[in-house]
Coordinates of C-alpha atoms in Angstrom, one line a residue:
Chain A
X648 CA 60.4 4.1 -25.1
X649 CA 60.7 3.4 -21.4
X650 CA 59.9 5.2 -18.2
X651 CA 60.1 4.2 -14.5
X652 CA 57.8 5.0 -11.7
X653 CA 58.6 4.8 -8.0
X654 CA 56.7 5.8 -4.9
X655 CA 58.0 8.5 -2.6
X656 CA 55.8 8.2 0.5
X657 CA 53.4 5.6 2.0
X658 CA 50.5 7.1 0.1
X659 CA 50.1 8.2 -3.5
X660 CA 53.1 10.4 -4.3
X661 CA 55.3 9.2 -7.1
X662 CA 58.3 10.1 -9.1
X663 CA 58.5 9.2 -12.8
X664 CA 61.8 9.1 -14.6
X665 CA 62.6 9.0 -18.3
X666 CA 65.7 7.4 -20.0
X667 CA 67.7 10.6 -19.7
X668 CA 67.0 10.9 -16.0
X669 CA 64.4 13.7 -16.2
X670 CA 61.8 13.4 -13.5
X671 CA 58.2 14.4 -12.9
X672 CA 56.5 14.5 -9.4
X673 CA 53.1 13.0 -9.6
X674 CA 50.5 12.7 -6.9
X675 CA 46.9 11.5 -6.6
X676 CA 44.1 13.8 -5.7
X677 CA 42.9 14.6 -2.2
X678 CA 40.3 11.9 -2.3
X679 CA 43.1 9.4 -2.9
X680 CA 45.2 10.8 0.0
X681 CA 47.2 13.2 -2.1
X682 CA 48.6 16.4 -0.6
X683 CA 48.9 18.5 -3.7
X684 CA 52.7 18.2 -4.1
X685 CA 52.7 16.9 -7.7
X686 CA 50.7 16.9 -10.9
X687 CA 47.7 14.6 -11.3
X688 CA 48.0 11.8 -13.9
X689 CA 45.0 13.2 -15.9
X690 CA 46.6 16.7 -15.8
X691 CA 49.6 15.2 -17.5
X692 CA 47.5 14.2 -20.5
X693 CA 46.5 17.9 -20.9
X694 CA 50.1 19.0 -20.5
X695 CA 51.2 16.4 -23.0
X696 CA 48.8 17.4 -25.7
X697 CA 49.7 21.1 -25.2
X698 CA 53.4 20.5 -25.4
X699 CA 53.1 18.0 -28.3
X700 CA 51.1 20.5 -30.3
X701 CA 53.3 23.4 -29.4
X702 CA 56.4 21.6 -30.6
X703 CA 54.6 21.1 -33.9
X704 CA 53.6 24.7 -34.1
X705 CA 57.1 26.0 -33.4
X706 CA 58.5 23.8 -36.1
X707 CA 55.8 24.5 -38.7
X708 CA 56.0 28.3 -38.2
X709 CA 59.8 28.1 -38.6
X710 CA 59.4 26.2 -41.9
X711 CA 56.9 28.9 -43.0
X712 CA 59.4 31.6 -42.1
X713 CA 57.2 33.1 -39.5
X714 CA 59.1 34.6 -36.5
X715 CA 57.4 33.2 -33.5
X716 CA 58.7 35.2 -30.5
X717 CA 56.8 33.2 -27.8
X718 CA 54.0 30.8 -27.4
X719 CA 51.7 30.0 -24.4
X720 CA 48.8 27.6 -24.3
X721 CA 45.9 27.2 -21.8
X722 CA 44.2 23.9 -21.8
X723 CA 40.9 22.9 -20.3
X724 CA 39.7 19.3 -20.0
X725 CA 36.1 18.5 -19.4
X726 CA 35.0 15.3 -17.8
X727 CA 31.8 14.0 -16.2
X728 CA 33.1 13.5 -12.6
X729 CA 30.1 11.2 -11.8
X730 CA 31.2 8.6 -14.3
X731 CA 33.6 5.9 -13.3
X732 CA 36.1 6.0 -14.9
X733 CA 35.9 9.6 -15.7
X734 CA 37.4 10.1 -19.2
X735 CA 38.0 13.5 -20.9
X736 CA 35.0 14.2 -23.2
X737 CA 36.3 17.6 -24.3
X738 CA 39.8 19.2 -24.5
X739 CA 40.1 22.8 -25.5
X740 CA 43.4 24.5 -26.3
X741 CA 43.8 28.3 -26.3
X742 CA 47.0 29.3 -28.1
X743 CA 48.7 32.6 -27.5
X744 CA 51.2 33.3 -30.2
X745 CA 53.6 36.3 -30.0
X746 CA 55.2 37.9 -33.0
X747 CA 54.4 39.5 -36.4
X748 CA 52.7 36.4 -37.6
X749 CA 50.4 35.9 -40.6
X750 CA 46.9 34.7 -39.6
X751 CA 46.7 32.2 -42.4
X752 CA 50.1 30.7 -41.6
X753 CA 49.1 30.3 -37.9
X754 CA 45.8 28.7 -38.8
X755 CA 47.5 26.3 -41.1
X756 CA 50.1 25.3 -38.5
X757 CA 47.5 24.8 -35.8
X758 CA 45.3 22.8 -38.1
X759 CA 48.1 20.6 -39.3
X760 CA 49.1 19.8 -35.7
X761 CA 45.8 19.1 -34.2
X762 CA 44.2 17.4 -37.2
X763 CA 47.2 15.4 -38.5
X764 CA 50.6 15.4 -36.8
X765 CA 50.3 15.7 -33.1
X766 CA 50.4 12.0 -32.0
X767 CA 49.1 12.8 -28.5
X768 CA 46.1 14.6 -29.9
X769 CA 45.4 11.7 -32.3
X770 CA 45.4 9.3 -29.3
X771 CA 43.2 11.5 -27.0
X772 CA 40.7 12.4 -29.8
X773 CA 39.5 8.8 -29.6
X774 CA 37.6 9.7 -26.4
X775 CA 37.6 13.5 -26.3
X776 CA 36.5 16.1 -28.8
X777 CA 39.5 18.4 -29.2
X778 CA 38.9 22.1 -30.1
X779 CA 41.1 25.2 -30.1
X780 CA 41.2 28.9 -30.6
X781 CA 44.1 31.3 -30.8
X782 CA 45.1 34.9 -30.4
X783 CA 48.1 36.5 -32.2
X784 CA 49.8 39.1 -30.0
X785 CA 51.7 41.4 -32.5
Chain B
X444 CA 40.6 20.9 -15.1
X445 CA 43.0 23.4 -16.4
X446 CA 46.7 23.6 -17.1
X447 CA 49.0 26.3 -18.6
X448 CA 52.0 25.8 -20.9
X449 CA 54.7 28.4 -21.5
X450 CA 57.9 28.3 -23.5
X451 CA 61.2 28.6 -21.7
X452 CA 63.6 29.1 -24.5
X453 CA 63.5 30.0 -28.3
X454 CA 63.2 26.4 -29.2
X455 CA 61.0 23.5 -27.8
X456 CA 61.5 23.7 -24.1
X457 CA 58.3 24.2 -22.1
X458 CA 57.0 24.4 -18.5
X459 CA 53.5 23.2 -17.8
X460 CA 51.7 24.3 -14.6
X461 CA 48.6 22.9 -12.9
X462 CA 46.1 24.8 -10.8
X463 CA 48.1 24.3 -7.6
X464 CA 51.3 25.6 -9.2
X465 CA 53.1 22.2 -9.6
X466 CA 55.2 22.2 -12.7
X467 CA 56.6 19.8 -15.3
X468 CA 59.6 20.6 -17.6
X469 CA 58.8 19.2 -21.1
X470 CA 61.1 19.3 -24.1
X471 CA 60.8 18.1 -27.7
X472 CA 63.2 15.4 -28.9
X473 CA 66.6 16.0 -30.5
X474 CA 65.1 16.0 -34.0
X475 CA 62.9 19.0 -33.0
X476 CA 65.8 20.9 -31.5
X477 CA 65.5 19.6 -27.9
X478 CA 68.4 19.3 -25.6
X479 CA 67.2 16.5 -23.3
X480 CA 66.3 18.8 -20.4
X481 CA 62.7 17.7 -20.0
X482 CA 60.4 14.8 -20.5
X483 CA 59.0 14.2 -24.0
X484 CA 55.2 14.6 -24.4
X485 CA 54.8 11.0 -25.3
X486 CA 56.8 9.9 -22.3
X487 CA 54.3 11.8 -20.2
X488 CA 51.5 9.4 -21.4
X489 CA 53.4 6.4 -20.1
X490 CA 54.1 8.2 -16.8
X491 CA 50.5 9.1 -16.6
X492 CA 49.2 5.6 -17.0
X493 CA 51.7 4.2 -14.6
X494 CA 50.8 6.7 -11.9
X495 CA 47.0 6.5 -12.5
X496 CA 47.1 2.7 -12.2
X497 CA 49.5 2.8 -9.2
X498 CA 47.2 5.1 -7.3
X499 CA 44.4 2.6 -8.0
X500 CA 46.5 -0.3 -6.8
X501 CA 47.6 1.4 -3.6
X502 CA 43.9 2.2 -2.8
X503 CA 42.5 -1.2 -3.8
X504 CA 45.2 -3.2 -1.8
X505 CA 44.5 -0.9 1.2
X506 CA 40.8 -1.8 1.0
X507 CA 41.7 -5.4 0.7
X508 CA 43.8 -5.1 3.9
X509 CA 47.0 -5.9 2.1
X510 CA 50.0 -4.1 3.5
X511 CA 51.8 -2.7 0.4
X512 CA 55.2 -1.6 1.5
X513 CA 56.3 -0.2 -1.8
X514 CA 55.4 -0.1 -5.5
X515 CA 57.5 0.5 -8.6
X516 CA 56.4 0.3 -12.2
X517 CA 58.5 0.0 -15.4
X518 CA 56.5 1.0 -18.5
X519 CA 57.5 0.4 -22.1
X520 CA 55.6 1.9 -25.0
X521 CA 55.9 0.5 -28.6
X522 CA 55.4 2.7 -31.7
X523 CA 56.2 2.4 -35.3
X524 CA 58.5 5.3 -35.7
X525 CA 58.1 5.4 -39.5
X526 CA 54.5 6.2 -39.2
X527 CA 53.4 9.8 -39.0
X528 CA 52.0 10.5 -36.5
X529 CA 53.5 7.7 -34.5
X530 CA 51.0 6.5 -32.0
X531 CA 51.6 3.9 -29.2
X532 CA 50.5 0.5 -30.5
X533 CA 51.6 -1.3 -27.3
X534 CA 52.0 -0.3 -23.7
X535 CA 53.4 -2.8 -21.2
X536 CA 53.5 -2.2 -17.5
X537 CA 55.7 -4.3 -15.2
X538 CA 54.6 -3.8 -11.6
X539 CA 57.0 -4.5 -8.6
X540 CA 55.0 -4.9 -5.4
X541 CA 56.7 -5.1 -2.1
X542 CA 55.2 -6.7 1.0
X543 CA 53.6 -9.9 2.3
X544 CA 50.9 -9.7 -0.3
X545 CA 48.4 -12.3 -1.4
X546 CA 48.8 -13.2 -5.1
X547 CA 45.1 -13.3 -5.8
X548 CA 44.5 -9.9 -4.2
X549 CA 47.3 -8.4 -6.2
X550 CA 45.9 -9.9 -9.4
X551 CA 42.5 -8.6 -8.6
X552 CA 43.7 -5.1 -7.9
X553 CA 45.8 -4.9 -11.1
X554 CA 42.9 -6.3 -13.2
X555 CA 40.4 -3.9 -11.7
X556 CA 42.7 -0.9 -12.4
X557 CA 43.7 -1.7 -16.0
X558 CA 40.4 -3.2 -17.2
X559 CA 38.0 -0.9 -15.4
X560 CA 39.0 2.0 -13.2
X561 CA 42.2 3.7 -14.5
X562 CA 40.8 6.5 -16.7
X563 CA 44.2 7.1 -18.4
X564 CA 44.4 3.4 -19.4
X565 CA 40.8 3.5 -20.7
X566 CA 41.7 6.4 -22.9
X567 CA 45.0 5.1 -24.2
X568 CA 43.6 1.6 -24.9
X569 CA 41.7 3.0 -27.8
X570 CA 45.0 3.0 -29.8
X571 CA 47.3 0.9 -27.8
X572 CA 47.1 -2.7 -26.6
X573 CA 47.8 -2.5 -22.8
X574 CA 49.4 -5.5 -21.2
X575 CA 51.1 -6.0 -17.8
X576 CA 52.9 -8.4 -15.5
X577 CA 53.9 -8.3 -11.9
X578 CA 56.4 -9.5 -9.3
X579 CA 55.6 -9.7 -5.6
X580 CA 58.8 -9.0 -3.5
X581 CA 58.0 -10.5 0.0

């Protein structure tokens, strides 16, 4: 797997591109001279684990014949900003699942993703304690 | 730090949004029903470490009074695709640095970033061996 990164200005604004040409605008924080035009590298880790896990959950619920109408996830990452470098110590995912879904199936799908299958979660859990909760919106 | 993820279709296409409203289009791979419209969650990890480290390098070289005209980074991630989940075992960054830069300053900046300051590298190095090389384009 390969990606390319190039700089877009004379400060800390970057564009990353994958093999298919899809791009992400990334920018350092204010302290680094960023102007809030792109996502922060550490925010991308939270986005990545949310998407990785949601893809799992979509596929698992489909296999379980549960009709998932929509899914949203809010993710919070906790760090000690005084530490250098400042790693995530906690990551919490709040899943909102829409549809006439069975509680036990949802719980099983979330558990399988976070505890076993989501490769991003398995990498980030080496430094961060990952927790989650969920709400089913019928 | 907080991000939100919402689904954009009835498959595995998502939009992630940070606190400032900046968005990233993320999509699962073909096997998961993706259509190649967004970046893959695991690609985001490579993009994140490239940007995190590049922000460091821009700031370090500035402090060292080195005039960096441009910076590009190619990143390759190696995984065993037969393993489930398939974590990165290797991550290699190839930096291209443009300007009349002193070799020893560049080496120091890269080393400080990867070995000490880049929080994303410090998290991913728990599962992946991170290596790098560089070329100075005068």
